């Protein structure tokens, strides 16, 4: 059994949330499940990094911005790996280029093309939990790229597709997909299932709960995604 779990920024924002994510991963790893964890930058890190870069250069080059912003996810990946170590779980963190996530060269909105090495599989064979920094890859020139805001979802779906995972779970701060943003509309209705088309429609209407390319990729590979709460772990919404 092979599972990809993605944790968004609010699901990793402090030591307590990191511990909760690590506990969930550890339970699976102890059952012999191969776990690939995709992480976002903690909390509002990406916004803060963008602001910092702007203070230095409001028109910083796209290449440098990508190299800079990718660091947020790398920090998360190592932090989660070290949290897993405290639970006695063997874990290894990989940033995008180490994981072989090859993208095109469109800085700031790169598209994942393929997995260009076997590093993740090698680590899984060594019985390591593999924690992959989301939102990033490497292009054919050897430079770091990022996938666009919210792109860690797409990292997770791409890895689930390329590694033929049995399950792709997206852990976030709401307990599934609703017909409207549940934070703004308390009477929003939750879906237990939603089709790719309906999900893409919600995204087009502004729902930023999933990166659009993650849904397009899931549809292309006929892969179901589960969106669920990292607070409760209760069954969420199945997309697809
Ligand atoms: P993460 O950091 O886990 O990637 P995001 O902030 O990207 O989380 O996405 C989760 C947020 O999406 C929720 O907090 C919610 O406010 C918002 N959201 C917007 N539209 C919807 C919707 N239709 N269903 C669920 N959540 C939605
Ligand atoms: N950290 C990036 C962002 O804030 C990517 C992600 O969270 O998926 O957009
Ligand atoms: Mg997101």
PDB file of N, CA and C in Angstrom, residues 1-4 28-29 31-36 124 163-169:
ATOM      1  N   UNK A   1       0.835  -1.201   0.000  1.00  0.00           N
ATOM      2  CA  UNK A   1       0.000   0.000   0.000  1.00  0.00           C
ATOM      3  C   UNK A   1       0.878   1.263   0.000  1.00  0.00           C
ATOM      4  N   UNK A   2       0.533   2.188  -0.869  1.00  0.00           N
ATOM      5  CA  UNK A   2       1.326   3.418  -0.997  1.00  0.00           C
ATOM      6  C   UNK A   2       0.381   4.621  -0.936  1.00  0.00           C
ATOM      7  N   UNK A   3       0.664   5.548  -0.039  1.00  0.00           N
ATOM      8  CA  UNK A   3      -0.228   6.698   0.150  1.00  0.00           C
ATOM      9  C   UNK A   3       0.542   8.009   0.038  1.00  0.00           C
ATOM     10  N   UNK A   4      -0.038   8.969  -0.677  1.00  0.00           N
ATOM     11  CA  UNK A   4       0.500  10.332  -0.684  1.00  0.00           C
ATOM     12  C   UNK A   4      -0.402  11.182   0.203  1.00  0.00           C
ATOM     13  N   UNK A  28       0.600   5.196   9.941  1.00  0.00           N
ATOM     14  CA  UNK A  28       0.598   4.491   8.652  1.00  0.00           C
ATOM     15  C   UNK A  28       1.916   3.752   8.442  1.00  0.00           C
ATOM     16  N   UNK A  29       3.013   4.457   8.733  1.00  0.00           N
ATOM     17  CA  UNK A  29       4.334   3.869   8.497  1.00  0.00           C
ATOM     18  C   UNK A  29       4.494   2.589   9.323  1.00  0.00           C
ATOM     19  N   UNK A  31       2.223   0.571  10.108  1.00  0.00           N
ATOM     20  CA  UNK A  31       1.422  -0.513   9.508  1.00  0.00           C
ATOM     21  C   UNK A  31       2.080  -1.051   8.238  1.00  0.00           C
ATOM     22  N   UNK A  32       3.258  -0.507   7.895  1.00  0.00           N
ATOM     23  CA  UNK A  32       3.953  -0.979   6.701  1.00  0.00           C
ATOM     24  C   UNK A  32       3.535  -0.263   5.422  1.00  0.00           C
ATOM     25  N   UNK A  33       2.748   0.802   5.569  1.00  0.00           N
ATOM     26  CA  UNK A  33       2.341   1.570   4.390  1.00  0.00           C
ATOM     27  C   UNK A  33       3.519   2.431   3.930  1.00  0.00           C
ATOM     28  N   UNK A  34       3.713   2.515   2.617  1.00  0.00           N
ATOM     29  CA  UNK A  34       4.734   3.438   2.098  1.00  0.00           C
ATOM     30  C   UNK A  34       4.107   4.824   2.043  1.00  0.00           C
ATOM     31  N   UNK A  35       4.690   5.772   2.768  1.00  0.00           N
ATOM     32  CA  UNK A  35       4.087   7.103   2.837  1.00  0.00           C
ATOM     33  C   UNK A  35       4.985   8.152   2.196  1.00  0.00           C
ATOM     34  N   UNK A  36       4.386   8.896   1.278  1.00  0.00           N
ATOM     35  CA  UNK A  36       5.051  10.059   0.702  1.00  0.00           C
ATOM     36  C   UNK A  36       4.265  11.261   1.213  1.00  0.00           C
ATOM     37  N   UNK A 124      11.802   4.836  -0.479  1.00  0.00           N
ATOM     38  CA  UNK A 124      10.685   4.000  -0.006  1.00  0.00           C
ATOM     39  C   UNK A 124      11.160   2.563   0.198  1.00  0.00           C
ATOM     40  N   UNK A 163       3.771   7.741  -9.140  1.00  0.00           N
ATOM     41  CA  UNK A 163       4.207   6.627  -8.271  1.00  0.00           C
ATOM     42  C   UNK A 163       3.094   5.601  -8.070  1.00  0.00           C
ATOM     43  N   UNK A 164       2.002   5.792  -8.816  1.00  0.00           N
ATOM     44  CA  UNK A 164       0.852   4.880  -8.748  1.00  0.00           C
ATOM     45  C   UNK A 164       0.423   4.602  -7.305  1.00  0.00           C
ATOM     46  N   UNK A 165       0.179   5.676  -6.583  1.00  0.00           N
ATOM     47  CA  UNK A 165      -0.242   5.537  -5.180  1.00  0.00           C
ATOM     48  C   UNK A 165      -1.678   5.019  -5.121  1.00  0.00           C
ATOM     49  N   UNK A 166      -2.010   4.353  -4.022  1.00  0.00           N
ATOM     50  CA  UNK A 166      -3.365   3.844  -3.831  1.00  0.00           C
ATOM     51  C   UNK A 166      -4.307   4.940  -3.356  1.00  0.00           C
ATOM     52  N   UNK A 167      -3.744   5.990  -2.785  1.00  0.00           N
ATOM     53  CA  UNK A 167      -4.579   7.034  -2.188  1.00  0.00           C
ATOM     54  C   UNK A 167      -3.819   8.357  -2.220  1.00  0.00           C
ATOM     55  N   UNK A 168      -4.547   9.452  -2.493  1.00  0.00           N
ATOM     56  CA  UNK A 168      -3.945  10.790  -2.432  1.00  0.00           C
ATOM     57  C   UNK A 168      -4.816  11.651  -1.536  1.00  0.00           C
ATOM     58  N   UNK A 169      -4.304  11.972  -0.358  1.00  0.00           N
ATOM     59  CA  UNK A 169      -5.092  12.739   0.614  1.00  0.00           C
ATOM     60  C   UNK A 169      -4.525  14.150   0.757  1.00  0.00           C
TER      61      UNK A 169
END
